[in-house]
Amino acid sequence: MAEAPPVSGSLIEQLTTEKYECMVCCELVRVTAPVWSCQSCYHVFHLNCIKKWARSPASQADGQSGWRCPACQNVSAHVPNTYTCFCGKVKNPEWSRNEIPHSCGEVCRKKQPGQDCPHSCNLLCHPGPCPPCPAFMTKTCECGRTRHTVRCGQAVSVHCSNPCENILNCGQHQCAELCHGGQCQPCQIILNQVCYCGSTSRDVLCGTDVGKSDGFGDFSCLKICGKDLKCGNHTCSQVCHPQPCQQCPRLPQLVRCCPCGQTPLSQLLELGSSSRKTCMDPVPSCGKVCGKPLPCGSLDFIHTCEKLCHEGDCGPCSRTSVISCRCSFRTKELPCTSLKSEDATFMCDKRCNKKRLCGRHKCNEICCVDKEHKCPLICGRKLRCGLHRCEEPCHRGNCQTCWQASFDELTCHCGASVIYPPVPCGTRPPECTQTCARVHECDHPVYHSCHSEEKCPPCTFLTQKWCMGKHEFRSNIPCHLVDISCGLPCSATLPCGMHKCQRLCHKGECLVDEPCKQPCTTPRADCGHPCMAPCHTSSPCPVTACKAKVELQCECGRRKEMVICSEASSTYQRIAAISMASKITDMQLGGSVEISKLITKKEVHQARLECDEECSALERKKRLAEAFHISEDSDPFNIRSSGSKFSDSLKEDARKDLKFVSDVEKEMETLVEAVNKGKNSKKSHSFPPMNRDHRRIIHDLAQVYGLESVSYDSEPKRNVVVTAIRGKSVCPPTTLTGVLEREMQARPPPPIPHHRHQSDKNPGSSNLQKITKEPIIDYFDVQD
């Protein structure tokens, strides 16, 4: 087995130790990575890298179809897409420790390219070139006169020292060079040649156009022959030609028809036309329309000559022709006399709206006839590196990776981590595990690592800082937070001197270029309520109607009503005016009058509302209780029902799910007892997540039990937390479920009313009749 050449040995060593670098990505070639080897320079590349390189614009060969090898610039037609061993027999070879990486382990069997050696390589599958063939053979020299023994793999030809003496291309002279390979050089002897018509001559090498010579000339000058014909009246109109000139085309024996070709001359002679004797005699005309086709017109309608039968060229056409634009979108009509060969088409003003191959731009060409619509623009989009733009023609899809690279070392900010060149464009600085060594604004410990960003991460060290309004010195505040709000009202005195800022703890001034708009708190002179007009420090309070609400009640105190102060005062003035008028009447009759009660506020409130029928009924019940010596603490008539604490809406919601309401009341009762008997002043209970209706029931019941209720989280995990406070939370005497159960029980029938007989009529007592007509009041039938 032959010994491997030095190039192959170096490749095998570097590939085995994984020290060989791919020229495209500058990464080491691993023993398990798919590779491709150039058959010209034998460099090894990653298969994926060579695919990307072959499709990039930088790899395109100038003036040739294919792509160039990054190392030797050898042009290849096909892009590799499979991973094979070096000899090409096995696809996707498996790596073995006992064999060369990327090799199949079998005998190479490749033949030497460009040589006539019949032997094949007997080395195991290997990278790099195959060694020369070691066999010997006998070769003939280039001229074929001598024989020599040489190595089979020797690519050079064998030459002797004898002259070649082979016949040259001219067939007359011999080659005078020494034994050489290939064909002999053309004969270098210069000869003078004349054209067929004899008007032009030229100097050429011996053997050029020898076979075309006819004894009178050797080549055609492509001019009109111009030789005199045998008739002696006309000249040859053919291009310079080797054969003798033809006969005159106007000889009487050659002309058989009239000039238009429709009528034979024999018929014209019978009609009396004179016969032609020489070529100079005119050809008789038949008198018909010529009818020869003209170059104008269209495929559907061909124009013909309208003149009578004549000799010579046909005259201009008198018709018009319809021509189409270049894209066949529009047509126009032109006279045939002005129509030239270059005017057969014209350009319209329609712009092409089709998309170009890039899919981004429109063609926008006028009268476009292009079918591919290639985009002539440059892509220009930024590549992933963010530094360069795509220089390829405008294309579809993503741009290729930036192929530029830097040959400077790329380090982190502190210089501890380094990426050695070449560095692909867009590569980020290496990650560094060292602590950031930059200058920071604060002196707190640094916990973040070295980074490539310009700004360091914010310092999260917990410190103590004042809030913006200097209300609290708050703890556990991250160092990077500057403006801290404590959430309390600002309470700073405003420039008006009367009000305080109501905004939450904020930054900057309380009021910026705007006056105070809080309501004025100066008491009114007539009613004592605050002014409530927008703040007016330098001006007196405006005269406006007081809008404060006051409570009015009836004489017995049952009816209560909230009324605006201005309306209440107008009502009192009306009542006081009526009372004053009655007092003045009494004074006129001679009586004494006390007017002090007319101006007291107590009298005002007592005169506002009047008692109604319900007040009278309550007063009668009170008198009846006094008659039976019933104390006010007892409630025999169920007047003060505990059910009044529960609203109608709460009862309506509770009726839908009594079991849920009962469980909630048990939890609240247990919570209230625990906080009243325990050591803690507050205690909370969290209900599980539930729907909105159940949460509303818990909130309403919490008000009855004196509990604080708050909803947390968002749907569908929203739940309610109730908190019992000692001294505030208390269980009602009757539960909501007990009230609802009592209401749902059947009510007893009302007592039968007693009616008088019609015979017991006393026409003299009218007051008794009125009493019997009033509705009977049963004081022991008080409903809930």
XYZ file of C-alpha atoms in Angstrom, residues 231-488:
258
model
C -26.319 41.600 -72.949
C -23.980 44.538 -72.606
C -26.791 46.783 -71.353
C -27.099 45.810 -67.673
C -24.747 44.909 -64.801
C -24.880 42.036 -62.294
C -26.902 42.969 -59.201
C -25.852 39.959 -57.104
C -23.429 40.048 -54.145
C -19.796 39.206 -54.958
C -19.965 35.517 -55.971
C -17.485 32.827 -57.168
C -19.509 31.467 -60.131
C -19.915 33.301 -63.445
C -22.680 35.934 -63.581
C -26.178 34.863 -64.639
C -27.943 35.957 -67.812
C -29.760 39.287 -67.978
C -33.195 38.814 -66.281
C -34.865 41.147 -68.893
C -34.030 39.049 -71.946
C -37.120 38.384 -74.098
C -36.796 34.614 -73.683
C -36.746 34.928 -69.830
C -39.694 37.354 -69.346
C -42.964 35.348 -69.667
C -45.534 37.563 -67.830
C -46.521 41.189 -67.507
C -44.896 43.240 -64.693
C -47.688 42.376 -62.181
C -47.438 38.660 -63.032
C -51.183 38.159 -63.649
C -51.236 37.828 -67.458
C -48.853 35.844 -69.701
C -47.201 37.818 -72.530
C -48.670 35.372 -75.082
C -52.169 36.667 -74.324
C -50.991 40.256 -74.615
C -49.412 39.519 -77.993
C -52.711 38.095 -79.207
C -54.427 41.303 -78.103
C -52.071 43.372 -80.238
C -49.120 44.148 -78.017
C -45.781 44.433 -79.733
C -43.261 41.673 -79.133
C -39.964 42.383 -77.326
C -36.761 42.038 -79.342
C -34.071 43.054 -76.816
C -33.699 43.390 -73.082
C -34.105 47.141 -73.447
C -37.697 46.907 -74.725
C -40.363 47.660 -72.083
C -42.499 44.792 -70.793
C -46.124 45.196 -71.948
C -48.695 46.060 -69.214
C -51.937 44.099 -68.824
C -53.883 47.155 -67.565
C -55.103 45.419 -64.417
C -54.590 46.558 -60.841
C -51.140 45.544 -59.668
C -52.326 43.823 -56.400
C -48.869 43.101 -55.091
C -48.784 42.967 -51.214
C -47.346 46.023 -49.504
C -45.367 46.029 -46.249
C -48.124 47.966 -44.422
C -51.450 46.619 -43.109
C -51.979 43.850 -40.547
C -52.178 40.083 -40.468
C -55.972 40.185 -40.810
C -56.029 42.780 -43.609
C -53.073 42.965 -46.016
C -52.727 46.103 -48.112
C -52.049 45.674 -51.834
C -50.826 48.022 -54.570
C -53.702 49.991 -56.108
C -51.831 51.138 -59.246
C -52.239 49.591 -62.671
C -49.782 46.987 -63.816
C -46.366 48.697 -63.843
C -42.668 48.133 -63.753
C -40.437 49.116 -60.844
C -41.314 49.455 -57.146
C -44.918 49.927 -55.995
C -45.783 53.416 -54.879
C -46.880 54.504 -51.350
C -50.143 53.143 -49.883
C -53.087 55.536 -49.450
C -54.747 53.579 -46.590
C -54.239 53.675 -42.806
C -52.887 50.965 -40.499
C -53.787 50.171 -36.871
C -50.728 49.536 -34.730
C -50.529 48.357 -31.103
C -48.373 49.633 -28.331
C -45.497 47.571 -27.006
C -47.574 45.924 -24.253
C -50.660 45.585 -26.558
C -52.803 47.608 -24.142
C -53.663 50.446 -26.541
C -53.827 50.929 -30.309
C -53.722 53.869 -32.686
C -54.314 54.466 -36.389
C -51.620 55.960 -38.673
C -51.436 56.673 -42.436
C -49.419 54.061 -44.269
C -47.354 56.792 -45.927
C -45.990 57.918 -42.532
C -45.551 54.361 -41.241
C -41.964 53.219 -41.076
C -40.495 49.985 -39.875
C -39.486 51.508 -36.548
C -42.991 52.930 -36.020
C -44.686 49.530 -36.075
C -45.088 49.788 -32.265
C -45.283 52.642 -29.788
C -45.204 53.043 -26.006
C -48.397 53.827 -24.102
C -48.567 55.650 -20.745
C -49.880 52.712 -18.693
C -47.722 51.804 -15.710
C -47.322 48.156 -14.752
C -48.908 47.323 -11.379
C -47.519 43.821 -11.030
C -45.240 42.908 -8.153
C -41.586 42.364 -8.856
C -39.826 39.142 -7.920
C -38.888 40.626 -4.538
C -42.551 40.901 -3.564
C -41.932 44.345 -1.997
C -42.018 46.781 -4.907
C -44.234 47.305 -7.921
C -42.831 47.203 -11.440
C -44.133 50.713 -12.245
C -42.594 50.603 -15.746
C -44.361 52.361 -18.626
C -45.751 50.010 -21.293
C -44.030 47.043 -19.651
C -43.300 43.902 -21.683
C -41.153 42.185 -19.051
C -42.370 38.763 -17.894
C -40.066 38.150 -14.923
C -40.225 41.681 -13.444
C -36.810 41.529 -11.821
C -36.201 44.161 -9.164
C -33.166 46.365 -9.959
C -33.006 47.851 -6.442
C -30.640 46.848 -3.673
C -32.253 45.245 -0.603
C -30.716 47.705 1.874
C -32.309 46.183 4.974
C -30.229 45.988 8.126
C -28.674 42.622 8.816
C -28.853 40.850 12.152
C -25.575 42.379 13.225
C -27.261 45.811 13.217
C -24.187 47.458 11.652
C -24.376 46.627 7.939
C -27.083 46.512 5.337
C -27.905 43.799 2.851
C -26.139 44.447 -0.462
C -27.972 41.755 -2.421
C -30.606 42.603 -5.032
C -34.042 43.087 -3.516
C -35.268 39.593 -2.579
C -37.925 37.653 -0.756
C -37.539 36.245 2.758
C -34.881 36.953 5.344
C -31.480 38.352 4.487
C -28.362 36.234 4.738
C -26.011 36.379 7.701
C -23.465 39.175 7.605
C -20.260 37.738 6.131
C -17.969 40.470 7.419
C -15.627 39.638 10.257
C -13.288 41.527 12.560
C -9.705 40.493 13.232
C -9.481 42.355 16.545
C -9.970 40.642 19.872
C -13.433 41.092 21.376
C -13.331 41.431 25.171
C -15.806 42.101 27.928
C -15.779 45.479 29.698
C -13.219 44.440 32.299
C -11.098 42.448 29.819
C -11.230 39.127 31.708
C -13.092 37.243 28.934
C -11.775 37.338 25.352
C -13.005 36.096 21.953
C -10.062 35.715 19.582
C -10.263 36.712 15.891
C -11.702 36.266 13.422
C -14.905 37.513 15.077
C -18.100 37.339 12.947
C -19.889 40.643 12.600
C -22.658 41.115 15.182
C -21.077 38.881 17.827
C -21.912 40.095 21.328
C -19.118 40.544 23.865
C -18.358 37.405 25.870
C -20.097 36.748 29.151
C -17.962 37.448 32.192
C -18.406 36.037 35.692
C -16.349 38.768 37.363
C -18.070 41.410 39.500
C -18.813 44.659 37.668
C -15.861 47.035 38.148
C -17.484 50.248 36.868
C -17.922 53.404 38.963
C -21.411 53.428 40.511
C -23.397 56.345 41.919
C -23.846 54.757 45.341
C -21.355 53.017 47.666
C -23.492 49.929 48.254
C -22.117 46.438 47.558
C -22.243 45.386 43.854
C -23.922 42.048 43.189
C -24.181 42.038 39.351
C -21.551 40.623 37.001
C -19.508 42.384 34.334
C -21.755 43.392 31.404
C -21.546 45.019 27.980
C -24.499 47.393 28.397
C -23.701 51.060 28.933
C -25.881 51.407 32.046
C -25.568 49.171 35.063
C -28.685 47.500 36.522
C -30.403 49.594 39.217
C -29.116 49.154 42.754
C -31.591 47.130 44.807
C -29.875 47.512 48.177
C -32.534 48.244 50.841
C -32.117 51.665 52.490
C -34.114 54.218 54.496
C -35.470 57.288 52.735
C -37.887 60.134 53.395
C -41.057 60.239 51.384
C -41.616 63.126 48.976
C -43.713 65.078 51.465
C -41.350 64.453 54.437
C -44.126 62.637 56.316
C -42.374 59.338 57.066
C -38.813 58.035 57.129
C -39.557 54.767 55.351
C -37.442 51.626 55.601
C -36.687 48.771 53.173
C -36.641 51.078 50.138
C -34.480 49.992 47.144
C -31.625 52.382 46.541
C -32.601 53.192 42.934
C -36.050 54.511 43.930
C -35.923 58.313 44.266
C -39.476 59.628 44.539
C -41.305 57.668 47.253
C -44.901 58.273 48.234
C -46.100 57.225 51.673
C -49.747 57.212 50.555
C -50.825 59.722 53.216
